[in-house]
Structure formats: C-alpha cells, structure tokens
CSV table of C-alpha atoms in Angstrom, one decimal:
chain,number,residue,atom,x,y,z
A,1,UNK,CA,-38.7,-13.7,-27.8
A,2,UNK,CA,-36.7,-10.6,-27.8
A,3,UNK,CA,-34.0,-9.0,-29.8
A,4,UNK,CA,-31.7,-7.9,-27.1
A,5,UNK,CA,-31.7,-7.1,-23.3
A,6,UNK,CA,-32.4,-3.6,-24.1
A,7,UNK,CA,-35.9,-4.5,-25.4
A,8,UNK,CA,-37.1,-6.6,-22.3
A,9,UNK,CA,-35.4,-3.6,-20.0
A,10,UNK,CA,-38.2,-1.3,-22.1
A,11,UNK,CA,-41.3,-4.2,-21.9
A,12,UNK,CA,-40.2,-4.3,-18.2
A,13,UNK,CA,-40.4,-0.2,-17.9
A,14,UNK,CA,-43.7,-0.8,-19.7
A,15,UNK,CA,-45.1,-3.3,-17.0
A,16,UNK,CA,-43.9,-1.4,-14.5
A,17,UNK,CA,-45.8,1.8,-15.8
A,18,UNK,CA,-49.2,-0.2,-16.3
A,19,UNK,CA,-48.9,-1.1,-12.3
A,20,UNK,CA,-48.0,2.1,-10.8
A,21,UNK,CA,-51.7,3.4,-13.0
A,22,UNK,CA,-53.7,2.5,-10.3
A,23,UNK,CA,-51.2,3.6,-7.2
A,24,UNK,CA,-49.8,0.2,-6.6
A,25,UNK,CA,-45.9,0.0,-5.9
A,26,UNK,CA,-44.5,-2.8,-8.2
A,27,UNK,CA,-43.5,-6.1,-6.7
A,28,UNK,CA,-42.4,-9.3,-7.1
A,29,UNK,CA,-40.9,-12.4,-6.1
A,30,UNK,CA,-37.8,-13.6,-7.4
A,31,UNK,CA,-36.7,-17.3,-8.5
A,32,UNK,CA,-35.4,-17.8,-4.7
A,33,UNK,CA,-38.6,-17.0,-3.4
A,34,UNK,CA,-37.9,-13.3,-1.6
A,35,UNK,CA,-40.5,-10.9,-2.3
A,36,UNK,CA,-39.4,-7.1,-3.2
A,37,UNK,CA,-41.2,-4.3,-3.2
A,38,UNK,CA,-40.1,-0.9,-4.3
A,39,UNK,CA,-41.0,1.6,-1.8
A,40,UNK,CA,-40.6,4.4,-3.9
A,41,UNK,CA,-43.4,7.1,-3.1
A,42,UNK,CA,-44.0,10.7,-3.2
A,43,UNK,CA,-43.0,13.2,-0.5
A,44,UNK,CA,-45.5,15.4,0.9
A,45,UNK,CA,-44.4,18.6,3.6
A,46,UNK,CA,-45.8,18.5,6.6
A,47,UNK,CA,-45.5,22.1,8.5
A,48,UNK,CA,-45.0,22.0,11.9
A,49,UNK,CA,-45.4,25.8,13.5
A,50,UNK,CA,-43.4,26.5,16.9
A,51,UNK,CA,-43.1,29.6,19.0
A,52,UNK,CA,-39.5,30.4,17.4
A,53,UNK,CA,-40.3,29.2,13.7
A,54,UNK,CA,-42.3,27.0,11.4
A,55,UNK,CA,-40.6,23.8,10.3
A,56,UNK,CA,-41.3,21.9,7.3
A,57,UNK,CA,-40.9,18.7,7.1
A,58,UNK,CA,-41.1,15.8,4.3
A,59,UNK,CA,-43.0,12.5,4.7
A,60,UNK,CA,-44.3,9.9,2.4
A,61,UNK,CA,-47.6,10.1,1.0
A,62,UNK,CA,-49.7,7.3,-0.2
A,63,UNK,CA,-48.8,8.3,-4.1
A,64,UNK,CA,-46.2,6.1,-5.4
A,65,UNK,CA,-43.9,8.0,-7.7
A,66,UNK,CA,-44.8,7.1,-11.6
A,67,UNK,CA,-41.2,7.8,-13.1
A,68,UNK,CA,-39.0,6.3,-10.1
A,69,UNK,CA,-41.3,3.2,-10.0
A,70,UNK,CA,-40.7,3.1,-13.7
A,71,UNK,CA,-37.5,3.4,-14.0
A,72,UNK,CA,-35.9,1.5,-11.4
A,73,UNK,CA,-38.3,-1.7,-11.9
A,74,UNK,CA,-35.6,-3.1,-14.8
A,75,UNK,CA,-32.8,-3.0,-13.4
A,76,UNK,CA,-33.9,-4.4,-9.8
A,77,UNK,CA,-35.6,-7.3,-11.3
A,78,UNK,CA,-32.6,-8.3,-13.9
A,79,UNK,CA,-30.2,-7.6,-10.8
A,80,UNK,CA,-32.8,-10.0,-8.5
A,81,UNK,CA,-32.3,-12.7,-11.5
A,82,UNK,CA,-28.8,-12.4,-11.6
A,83,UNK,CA,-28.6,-12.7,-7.8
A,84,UNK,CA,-30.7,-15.9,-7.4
A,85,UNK,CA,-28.8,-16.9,-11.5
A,86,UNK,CA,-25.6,-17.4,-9.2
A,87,UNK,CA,-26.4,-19.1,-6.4
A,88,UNK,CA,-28.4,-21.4,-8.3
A,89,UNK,CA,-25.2,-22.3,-10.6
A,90,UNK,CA,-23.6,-22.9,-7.6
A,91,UNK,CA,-25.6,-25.0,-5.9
A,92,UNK,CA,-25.8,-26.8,-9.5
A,93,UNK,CA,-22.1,-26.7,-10.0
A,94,UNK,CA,-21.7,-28.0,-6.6
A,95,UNK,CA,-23.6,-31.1,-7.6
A,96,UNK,CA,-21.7,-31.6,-11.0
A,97,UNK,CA,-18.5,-31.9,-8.6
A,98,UNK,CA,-17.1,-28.6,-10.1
A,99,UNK,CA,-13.7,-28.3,-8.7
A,100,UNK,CA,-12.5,-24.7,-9.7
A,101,UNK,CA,-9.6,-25.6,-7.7
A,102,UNK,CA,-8.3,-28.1,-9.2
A,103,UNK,CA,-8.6,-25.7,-12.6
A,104,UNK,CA,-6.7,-23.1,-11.5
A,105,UNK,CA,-4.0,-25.6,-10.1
A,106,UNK,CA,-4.0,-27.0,-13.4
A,107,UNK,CA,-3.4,-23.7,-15.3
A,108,UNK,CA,-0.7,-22.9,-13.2
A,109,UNK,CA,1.4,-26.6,-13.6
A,110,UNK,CA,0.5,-28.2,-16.3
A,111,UNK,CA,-1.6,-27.2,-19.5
A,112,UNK,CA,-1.3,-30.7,-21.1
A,113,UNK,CA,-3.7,-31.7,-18.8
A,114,UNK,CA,-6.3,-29.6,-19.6
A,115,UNK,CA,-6.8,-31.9,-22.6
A,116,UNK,CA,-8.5,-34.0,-21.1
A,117,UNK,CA,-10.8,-31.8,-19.7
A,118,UNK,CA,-11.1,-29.6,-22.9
A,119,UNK,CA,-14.2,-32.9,-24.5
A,120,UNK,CA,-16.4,-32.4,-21.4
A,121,UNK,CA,-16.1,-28.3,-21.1
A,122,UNK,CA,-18.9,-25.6,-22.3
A,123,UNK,CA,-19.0,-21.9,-22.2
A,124,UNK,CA,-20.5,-22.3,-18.4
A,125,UNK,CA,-17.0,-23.8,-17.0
A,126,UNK,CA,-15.4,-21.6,-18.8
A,127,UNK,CA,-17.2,-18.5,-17.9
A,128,UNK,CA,-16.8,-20.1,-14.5
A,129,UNK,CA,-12.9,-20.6,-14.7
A,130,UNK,CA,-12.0,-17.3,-16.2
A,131,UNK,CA,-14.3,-15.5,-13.3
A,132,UNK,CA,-11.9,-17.4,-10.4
A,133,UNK,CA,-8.8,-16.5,-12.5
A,134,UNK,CA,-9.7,-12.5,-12.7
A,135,UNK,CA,-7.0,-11.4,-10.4
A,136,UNK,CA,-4.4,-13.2,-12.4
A,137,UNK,CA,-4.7,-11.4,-15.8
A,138,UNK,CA,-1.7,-13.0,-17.5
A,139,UNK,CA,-3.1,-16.7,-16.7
A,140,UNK,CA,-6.4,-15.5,-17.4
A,141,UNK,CA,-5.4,-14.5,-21.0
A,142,UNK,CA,-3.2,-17.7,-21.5
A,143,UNK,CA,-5.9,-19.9,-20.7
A,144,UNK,CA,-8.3,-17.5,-23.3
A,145,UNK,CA,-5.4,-18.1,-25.8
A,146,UNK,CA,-5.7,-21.3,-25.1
A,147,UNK,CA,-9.3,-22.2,-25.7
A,148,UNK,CA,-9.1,-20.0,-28.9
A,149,UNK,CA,-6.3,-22.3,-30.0
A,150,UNK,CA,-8.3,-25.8,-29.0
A,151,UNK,CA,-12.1,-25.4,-29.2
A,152,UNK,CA,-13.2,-21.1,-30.6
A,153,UNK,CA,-16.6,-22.4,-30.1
A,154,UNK,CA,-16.6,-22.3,-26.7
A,155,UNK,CA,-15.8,-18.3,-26.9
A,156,UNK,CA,-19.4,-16.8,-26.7
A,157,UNK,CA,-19.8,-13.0,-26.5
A,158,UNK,CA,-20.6,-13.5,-22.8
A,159,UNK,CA,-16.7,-15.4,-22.0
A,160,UNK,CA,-15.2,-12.7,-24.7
A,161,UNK,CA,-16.7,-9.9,-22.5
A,162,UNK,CA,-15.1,-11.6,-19.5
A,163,UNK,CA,-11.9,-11.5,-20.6
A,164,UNK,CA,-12.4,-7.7,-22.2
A,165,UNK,CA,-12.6,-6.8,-18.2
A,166,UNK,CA,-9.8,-8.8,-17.0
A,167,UNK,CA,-7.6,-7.5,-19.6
A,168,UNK,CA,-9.0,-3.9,-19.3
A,169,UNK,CA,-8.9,-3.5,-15.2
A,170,UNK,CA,-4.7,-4.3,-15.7
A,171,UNK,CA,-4.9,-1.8,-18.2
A,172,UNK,CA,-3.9,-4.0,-21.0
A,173,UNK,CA,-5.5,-2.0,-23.6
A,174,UNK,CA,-3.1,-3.3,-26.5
A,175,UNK,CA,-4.7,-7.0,-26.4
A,176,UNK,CA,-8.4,-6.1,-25.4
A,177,UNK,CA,-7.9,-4.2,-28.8
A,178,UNK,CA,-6.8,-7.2,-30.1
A,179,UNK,CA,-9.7,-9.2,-28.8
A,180,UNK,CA,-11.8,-7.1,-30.2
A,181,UNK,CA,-10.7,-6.3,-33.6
A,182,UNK,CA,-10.9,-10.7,-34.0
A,183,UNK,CA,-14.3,-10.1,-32.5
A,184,UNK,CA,-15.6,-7.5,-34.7
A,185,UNK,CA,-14.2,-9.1,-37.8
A,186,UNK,CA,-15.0,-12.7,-37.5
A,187,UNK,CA,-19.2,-11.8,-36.6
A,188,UNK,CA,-19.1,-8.9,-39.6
A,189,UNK,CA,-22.0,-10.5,-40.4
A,190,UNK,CA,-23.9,-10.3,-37.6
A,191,UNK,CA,-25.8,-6.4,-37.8
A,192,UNK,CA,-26.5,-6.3,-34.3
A,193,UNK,CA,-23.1,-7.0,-33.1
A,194,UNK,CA,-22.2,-3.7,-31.5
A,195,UNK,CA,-25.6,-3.9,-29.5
A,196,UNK,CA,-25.5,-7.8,-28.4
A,197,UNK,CA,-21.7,-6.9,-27.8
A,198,UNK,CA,-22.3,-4.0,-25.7
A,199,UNK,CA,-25.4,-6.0,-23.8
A,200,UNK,CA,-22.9,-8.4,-22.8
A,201,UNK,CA,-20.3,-6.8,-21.1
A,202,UNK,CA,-22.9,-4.2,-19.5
A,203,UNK,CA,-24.3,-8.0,-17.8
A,204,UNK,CA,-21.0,-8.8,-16.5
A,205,UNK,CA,-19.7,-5.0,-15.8
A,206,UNK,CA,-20.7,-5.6,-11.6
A,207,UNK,CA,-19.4,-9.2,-11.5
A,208,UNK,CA,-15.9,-8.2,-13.0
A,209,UNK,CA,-15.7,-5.0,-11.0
A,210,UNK,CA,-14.9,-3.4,-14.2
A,211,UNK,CA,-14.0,0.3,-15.3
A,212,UNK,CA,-15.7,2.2,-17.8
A,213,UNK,CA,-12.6,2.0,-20.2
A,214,UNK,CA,-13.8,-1.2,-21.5
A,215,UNK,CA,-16.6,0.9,-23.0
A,216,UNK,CA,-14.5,3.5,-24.5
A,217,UNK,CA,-12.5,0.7,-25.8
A,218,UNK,CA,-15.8,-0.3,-27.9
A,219,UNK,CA,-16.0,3.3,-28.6
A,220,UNK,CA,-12.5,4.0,-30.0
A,221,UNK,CA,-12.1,0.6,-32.2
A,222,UNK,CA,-15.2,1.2,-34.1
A,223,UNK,CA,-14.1,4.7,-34.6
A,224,UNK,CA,-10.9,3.2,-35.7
A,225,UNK,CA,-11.9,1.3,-38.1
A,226,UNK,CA,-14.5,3.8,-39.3
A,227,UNK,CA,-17.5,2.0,-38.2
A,228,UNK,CA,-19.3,5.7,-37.8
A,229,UNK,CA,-22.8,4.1,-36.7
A,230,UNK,CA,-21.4,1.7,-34.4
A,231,UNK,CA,-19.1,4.3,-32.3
A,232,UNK,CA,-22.1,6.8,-32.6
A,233,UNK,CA,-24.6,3.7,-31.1
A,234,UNK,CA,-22.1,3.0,-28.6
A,235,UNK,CA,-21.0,6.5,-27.4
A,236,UNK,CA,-25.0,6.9,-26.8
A,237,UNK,CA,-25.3,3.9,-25.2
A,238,UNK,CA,-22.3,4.8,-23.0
A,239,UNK,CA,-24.5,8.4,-22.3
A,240,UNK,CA,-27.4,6.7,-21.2
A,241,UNK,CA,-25.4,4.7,-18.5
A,242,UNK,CA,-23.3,7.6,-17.4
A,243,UNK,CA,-20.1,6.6,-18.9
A,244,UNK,CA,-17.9,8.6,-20.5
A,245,UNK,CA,-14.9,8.6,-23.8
A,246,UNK,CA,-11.6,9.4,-23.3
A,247,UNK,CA,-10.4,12.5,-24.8
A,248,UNK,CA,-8.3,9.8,-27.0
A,249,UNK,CA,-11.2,8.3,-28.0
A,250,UNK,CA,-13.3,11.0,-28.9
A,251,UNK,CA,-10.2,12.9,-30.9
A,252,UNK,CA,-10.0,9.1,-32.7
A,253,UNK,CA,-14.0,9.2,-33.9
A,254,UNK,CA,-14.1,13.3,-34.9
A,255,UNK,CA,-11.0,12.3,-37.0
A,256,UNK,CA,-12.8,9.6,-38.8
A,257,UNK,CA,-16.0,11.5,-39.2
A,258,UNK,CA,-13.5,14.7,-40.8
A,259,UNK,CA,-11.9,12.1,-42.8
A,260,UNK,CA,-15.5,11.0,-44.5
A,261,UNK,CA,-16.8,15.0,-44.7
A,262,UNK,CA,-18.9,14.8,-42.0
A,263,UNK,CA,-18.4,17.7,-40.5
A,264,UNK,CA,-22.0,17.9,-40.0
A,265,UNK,CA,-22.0,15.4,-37.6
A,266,UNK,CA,-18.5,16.4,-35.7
A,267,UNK,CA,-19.3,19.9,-34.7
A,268,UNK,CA,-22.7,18.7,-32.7
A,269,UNK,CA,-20.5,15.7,-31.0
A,270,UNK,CA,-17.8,18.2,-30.1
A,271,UNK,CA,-20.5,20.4,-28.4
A,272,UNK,CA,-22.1,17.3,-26.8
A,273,UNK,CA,-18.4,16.5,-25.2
A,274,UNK,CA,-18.2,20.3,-24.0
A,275,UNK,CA,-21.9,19.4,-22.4
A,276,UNK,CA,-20.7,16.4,-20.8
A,277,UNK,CA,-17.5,18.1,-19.3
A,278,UNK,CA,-14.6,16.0,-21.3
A,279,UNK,CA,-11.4,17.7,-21.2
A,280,UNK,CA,-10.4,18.9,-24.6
A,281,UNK,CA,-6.8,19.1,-26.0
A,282,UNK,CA,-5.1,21.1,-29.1
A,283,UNK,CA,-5.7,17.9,-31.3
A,284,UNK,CA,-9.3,18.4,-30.4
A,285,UNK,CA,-9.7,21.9,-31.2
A,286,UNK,CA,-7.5,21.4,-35.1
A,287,UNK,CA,-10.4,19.0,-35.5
A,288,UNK,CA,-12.8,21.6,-34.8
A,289,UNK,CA,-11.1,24.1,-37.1
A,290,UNK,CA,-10.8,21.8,-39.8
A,291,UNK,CA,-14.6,20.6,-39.5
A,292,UNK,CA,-15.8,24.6,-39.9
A,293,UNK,CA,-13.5,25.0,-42.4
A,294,UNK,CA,-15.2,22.1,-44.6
A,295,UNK,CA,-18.7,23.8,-43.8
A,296,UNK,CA,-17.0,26.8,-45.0
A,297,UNK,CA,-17.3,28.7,-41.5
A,298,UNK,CA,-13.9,30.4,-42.0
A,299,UNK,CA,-15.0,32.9,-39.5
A,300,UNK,CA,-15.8,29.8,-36.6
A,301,UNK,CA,-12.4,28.1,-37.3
A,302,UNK,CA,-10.7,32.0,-36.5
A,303,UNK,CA,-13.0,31.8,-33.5
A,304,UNK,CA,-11.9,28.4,-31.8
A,305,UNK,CA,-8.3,29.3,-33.0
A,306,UNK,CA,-8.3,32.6,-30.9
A,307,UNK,CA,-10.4,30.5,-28.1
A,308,UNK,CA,-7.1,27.7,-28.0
A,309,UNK,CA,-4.8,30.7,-27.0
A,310,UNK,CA,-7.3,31.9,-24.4
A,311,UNK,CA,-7.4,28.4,-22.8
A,312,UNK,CA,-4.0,28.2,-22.5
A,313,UNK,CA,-3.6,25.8,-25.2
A,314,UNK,CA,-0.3,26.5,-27.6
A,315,UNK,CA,-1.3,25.6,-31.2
A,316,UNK,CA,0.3,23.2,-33.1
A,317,UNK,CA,2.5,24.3,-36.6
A,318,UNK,CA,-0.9,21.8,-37.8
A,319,UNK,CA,-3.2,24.5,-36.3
A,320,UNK,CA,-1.7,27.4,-38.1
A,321,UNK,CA,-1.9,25.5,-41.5
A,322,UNK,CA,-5.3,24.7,-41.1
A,323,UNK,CA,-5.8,28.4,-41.4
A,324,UNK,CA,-3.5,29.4,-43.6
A,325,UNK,CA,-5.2,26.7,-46.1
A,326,UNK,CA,-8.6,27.9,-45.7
A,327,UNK,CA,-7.2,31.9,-46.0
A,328,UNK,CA,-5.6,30.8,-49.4
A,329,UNK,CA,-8.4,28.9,-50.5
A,330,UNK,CA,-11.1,32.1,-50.1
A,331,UNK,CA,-8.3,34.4,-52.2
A,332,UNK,CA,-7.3,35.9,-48.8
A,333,UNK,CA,-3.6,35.6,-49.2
A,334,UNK,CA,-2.4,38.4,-47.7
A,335,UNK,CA,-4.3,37.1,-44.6
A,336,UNK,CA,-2.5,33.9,-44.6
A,337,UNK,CA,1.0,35.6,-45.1
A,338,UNK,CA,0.6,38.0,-42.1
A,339,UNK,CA,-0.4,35.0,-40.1
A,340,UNK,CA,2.8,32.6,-40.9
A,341,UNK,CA,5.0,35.6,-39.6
A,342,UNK,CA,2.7,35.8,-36.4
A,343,UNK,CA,3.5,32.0,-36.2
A,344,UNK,CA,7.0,32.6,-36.1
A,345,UNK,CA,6.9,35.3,-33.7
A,346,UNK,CA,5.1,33.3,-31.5
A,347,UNK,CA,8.0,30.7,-32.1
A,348,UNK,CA,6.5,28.0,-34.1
A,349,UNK,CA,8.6,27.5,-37.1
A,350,UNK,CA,6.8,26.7,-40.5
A,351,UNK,CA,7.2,23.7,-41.7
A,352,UNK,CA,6.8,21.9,-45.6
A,353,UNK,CA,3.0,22.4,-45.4
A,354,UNK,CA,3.1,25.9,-44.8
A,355,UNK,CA,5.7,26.8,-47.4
A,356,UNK,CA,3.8,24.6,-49.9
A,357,UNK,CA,0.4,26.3,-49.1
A,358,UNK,CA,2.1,29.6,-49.8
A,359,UNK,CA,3.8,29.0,-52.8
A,360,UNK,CA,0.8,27.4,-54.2
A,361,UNK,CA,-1.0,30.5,-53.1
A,362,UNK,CA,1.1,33.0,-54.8
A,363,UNK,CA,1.3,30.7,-58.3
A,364,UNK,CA,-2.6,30.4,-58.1
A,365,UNK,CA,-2.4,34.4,-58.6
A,366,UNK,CA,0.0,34.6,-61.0
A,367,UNK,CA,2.8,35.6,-58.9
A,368,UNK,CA,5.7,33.0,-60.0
A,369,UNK,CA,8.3,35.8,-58.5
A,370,UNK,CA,7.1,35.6,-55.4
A,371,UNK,CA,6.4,32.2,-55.0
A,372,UNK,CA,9.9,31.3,-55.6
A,373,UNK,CA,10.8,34.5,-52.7
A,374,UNK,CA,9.5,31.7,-50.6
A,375,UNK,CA,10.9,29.0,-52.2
A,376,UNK,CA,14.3,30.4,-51.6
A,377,UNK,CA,13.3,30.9,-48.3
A,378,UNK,CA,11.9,27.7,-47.6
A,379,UNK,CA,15.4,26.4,-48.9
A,380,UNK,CA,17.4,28.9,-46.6
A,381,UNK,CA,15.6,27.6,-43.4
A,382,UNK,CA,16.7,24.1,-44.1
A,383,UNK,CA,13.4,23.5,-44.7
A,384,UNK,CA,13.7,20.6,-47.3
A,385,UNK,CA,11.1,21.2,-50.3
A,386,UNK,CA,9.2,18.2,-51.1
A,387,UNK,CA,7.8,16.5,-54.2
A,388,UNK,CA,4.5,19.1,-53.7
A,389,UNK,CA,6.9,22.1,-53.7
A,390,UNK,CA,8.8,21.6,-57.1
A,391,UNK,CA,5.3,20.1,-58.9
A,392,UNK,CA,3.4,23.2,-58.1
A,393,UNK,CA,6.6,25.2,-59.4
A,394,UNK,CA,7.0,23.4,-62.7
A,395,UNK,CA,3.6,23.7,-63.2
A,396,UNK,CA,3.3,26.9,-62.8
A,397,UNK,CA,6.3,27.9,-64.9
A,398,UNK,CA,4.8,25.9,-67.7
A,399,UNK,CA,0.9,27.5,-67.4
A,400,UNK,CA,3.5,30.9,-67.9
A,401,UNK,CA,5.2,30.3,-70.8
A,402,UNK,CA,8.7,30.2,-68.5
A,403,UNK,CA,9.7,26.4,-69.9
A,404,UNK,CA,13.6,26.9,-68.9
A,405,UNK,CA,13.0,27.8,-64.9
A,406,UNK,CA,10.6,24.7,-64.9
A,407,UNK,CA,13.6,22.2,-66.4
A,408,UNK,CA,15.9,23.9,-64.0
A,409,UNK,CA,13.6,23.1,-60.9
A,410,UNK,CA,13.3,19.1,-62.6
A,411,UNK,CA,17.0,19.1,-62.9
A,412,UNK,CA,17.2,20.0,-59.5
C-alpha cells in the first residue's frame, strides 16, 4: 500500500492532525490490547499573588497541543507495533520449538551442522540468530559469511542492516564497507534503494543499540562512489533524525561534488556543516578554496585562506597551490610569486606543483628566461622536475622560435 515507511510515518502525521481538529488527544490500542493516549496538552500560567511576591505557575489546559500531538503520534504507534511485533514472535517462536541456543552452540562447534538446518531456515531465524549473536561480532559475521556462501536469498535488507550494526558498534568499518558496496551494487537496479536501505536500519537502530556511524557509513560510500543524490538523500535524512557526518565523511562528498564542478552545491553543504557545528579540518577548508575558485570567487578562496591561519589551522603545500593556480590563471603573477616566498618563510617548502604552476605562468607571458630561473631553481632544491615541467618548457621554446634549448631539455 505504501512505498516506504517514510510515507505511512507522514499518513500517520496526517491522521494524527485530523483528530487533534476537534481537541481530542490521539489514542489508540495496540495489537496487545493496551490503550495509549498521548497526554500532550497546552500549558496555561496560573498567577498566584502573595504578600512577598506573585508566582506564576504552569498547568495544563484543556487544549491539546496540535504540533506535539502531530508529531509524536508516528513514532509512538510504530514503536507500540514493534513492541507487541516481538513478543508476539516470541510467543510464536516459542511454539515452533525455536532453540536459539542450540544455534549459537552450533556456530561456535561445528558449522557442518548447520547444513541441515540451512532447508528449513528463513530470513525470521536468521534475523533471529544474528540478534542473539550481536555481542560476538566475529561469529556474527562468520555465520553472515556463511549464509551469503549457502543460501544469498535469505539476506533481506532487514538481516543486511543487522549485521551493518554488529559490525559497526565494534567499529569494523572496513567490512560494513564491504557489505555495503555488495549491497549497493547487486540492487543497482532498484531506485529506491538508498531510501528502503536507510528505512531499514533506522527500524532496527533501537534493537541493535547502534551508533550513528552506521549512517555516516551510508553517507560516505555513496559519496565514494559518486552517488551525489544518494549521499545528499541520506545526509538529509540523517538531519532530520539528528544524526550527524563525520568530518571524514563530509571531506569525502565535497571532494566528489568538486570533482563533478559542483561547486554550486559544495559551498551551501559546507555552510550547512558550519550550522550544524561539525568540526572542520585543513582538508576541508582546500575544498572550500578550490570550490570559490571554480565559481571564480578568487577573492572568497583569499578569505577562507586568511580564516585557516586565524583558526589555528597550518595550511597545506596543497593550500598554497590552490592559490597560486587561481592567481596565475587571472594574469596575477606577481601575486602568486610573492605568495610562494611567504610559503617558504612560513616554512612550507614548494613542491612539483608549485614550481610547475610558475614556470607555466612565466612561459604563458612570454618570459622563457625566467621560467627556466625557476627551473634551475626547482632543480637546485632537489626538487625533481616532472613530465609537466620539461612539456611546458619544450613547448614553450618551440611557440619561440628557440628549437635548440627545447632538444636540450628532451635530451635531458
């Protein structure tokens, strides 16, 4: 009937809006029987005058609140579901003759017999068996392994998710990768992945006792794999349930955006992690740089240059190219000279890039003499030139008419 969980948690909102109209608290009665009521309703001060002073106090009214009725319906009445969903499957699995016992003796001493076992087994013992074998994550992962090996098509999101938690509460980060990359790759078809994905391991976040780092994992593999719309669906996802991206993460997604030209979209995240209080690094801020420089902001990439400093941040030799670059690129190359020797007064030694950009700098004006002043330089330093170095030479001597100093850089 409905697309994803998200949806019914909106109808839900909806239903609960529609009740609270007429000043009526929503209730209900879940599967067990127990009604609930939520007594959310608005406060109203009540003054209370004494010889000394006049106290107010706050007291319910008979006005139900509208919003808090709204938006705390959903979640009560999935968590109510969930509630009376487990002891029901116990009772049930308790009636099968369910034994997770003798499972996790079994895992432990001998896998051959889990064979036998493996014809009668569905994703509900196995959701089951991987929730007793949490606290063990290296069984836990061997018994996933396993069941990949055997029978994949027991593995549903909701058992992948499971494992996800396991693997990510030991901090196992490496193989929940893993996981998901196979996870993401093998259901490329499916559009709605990332959502029915993220669904699922929100449903089993509480019962795994989970830590938001399962989410940034989501975060930072579709941003590694340059899935733009899914890490920007999933970073608002994690917004909207108060989890946050590691810096890591977020460094891992502006890269990807930078690496497409959208700078449009990296400077508005970058101020949305400022917002939300995420520390921010030197690889962060080159990002930054580099975005306003593709917008052509020179003047903005100078700014969060001379902000790094004032934070306490020491740039990187990459920080100090970035400028030099985008100074070259606007003609400005007396600009870019004076700030490579404030780089090496501030002790950051220049490096192939910044020799390259140079040269190419002075040949783009003309001035072959000077370009191979730094050449020389470059060579001096121990700085070793590189196939960009003697290309932008050759070329240049040839645009000039100076044939014999190109074939003496080739012979070199």
């Amino acid at each position: 009937m409905y697309e994803s969980a998200r949806s019914i948690m909106s109808w839900l909102g909806d239903c609960a809006k529609v009740i609270v109209v007429k000043n009526n608290p929503v209730q209900w009665t879940t599967p067990l029987g127990l009604p609930v009521v939520q007594p959310y309703r608005k406060l109203g001060r009540h003054l209370i005058k004494t010889y000394l002073q006049v106290l107010t106090l706050q007291r319910e009214t008979d006005k139900v609140m509208v919003k808090r009725q709204r938006t705390a319906f959903p979640p009560h009445f999935v968590h109510s579901l969930d509630g009376s969903h487990m002891v029901m499957t116990v009772v049930a699995c308790k009636e099968a003759g369910l034994s997770f016992a003798a499972y996790s003796h079994l895992l432990h001493s001998d896998w051959a017999k889990l064979d036998k076992l493996l014809t009668k087994s569905n994703s509900l013992r196995l959701k089951h068996i991987l929730l007793k074998l949490q606290n063990d994550y290296v069984i836990s992962l061997k018994f996933f392994k396993w069941i990949e090996l055997h029978n994949p098509s027991l593995l549903t999101l909701e058992t992948n998710s499971i494992i996800l938690h396991i693997l990510t509460k030991n901090r196992k980060f490496v193989s929940v990768e893993s996981i998901l990359k196979k996870i993401i790759v093998s259901c490329s078809c499916d559009v709605n992945l990332h959502s029915k994905l993220f669904d699922a391991v929100l449903h089993s976040y509480r019962m795994c006792d989970s830590t938001p780092r399962v989410f940034d994992a989501f975060f930072k593999m579709y941003a590694q794999m340059k899935q733009l719309r899914n890490a920007t669906y999933t970073f608002c996802r994690m917004k909207e349930y108060g989890f946050l991206p590691t810096i890591e993460s977020c460094n891992m997604y502006m890269s990807s955006l930078l690496s497409f030209n959208r700078a449009d979209i990296a400077i508005p995240f970058y101020n949305q992690m400022r917002r939300s209080k995420i520390t921010i690094n030197v690889f962060t801020l080159n990002m930054v740089m580099n975005a306003y420089v593709q917008l052509g902001k020179l003047e903005n990439a100078v700014q969060v240059f001379d902000e790094m400093q004032c934070m306490g941040m020491n740039p990187f030799v990459s920080s100090y190219n970035t400028l030099i670059t985008a100074y070259i690129n606007q003609g400005l190359l007396t600009t870019a000279i004076k700030l490579k020797l404030t780089m090496e007064k501030n002790g950051i030694s220049p490096n192939a890039i910044t020799y390259n950009t140079i040269i190419h700098g002075f040949c783009k004006e003309g001035k072959l003499h000077d370009a191979f002043k730094v050449f020389h330089e470059m060579k001096r330093l121990n700085v070793d030139p590189n196939t960009v170095t003697y290309n932008t030479l050759i070329t240049t001597c040839s645009q000039s008419g100076k044939i014999e100093k190109g074939n003496q850089i080739l012979k070199k």
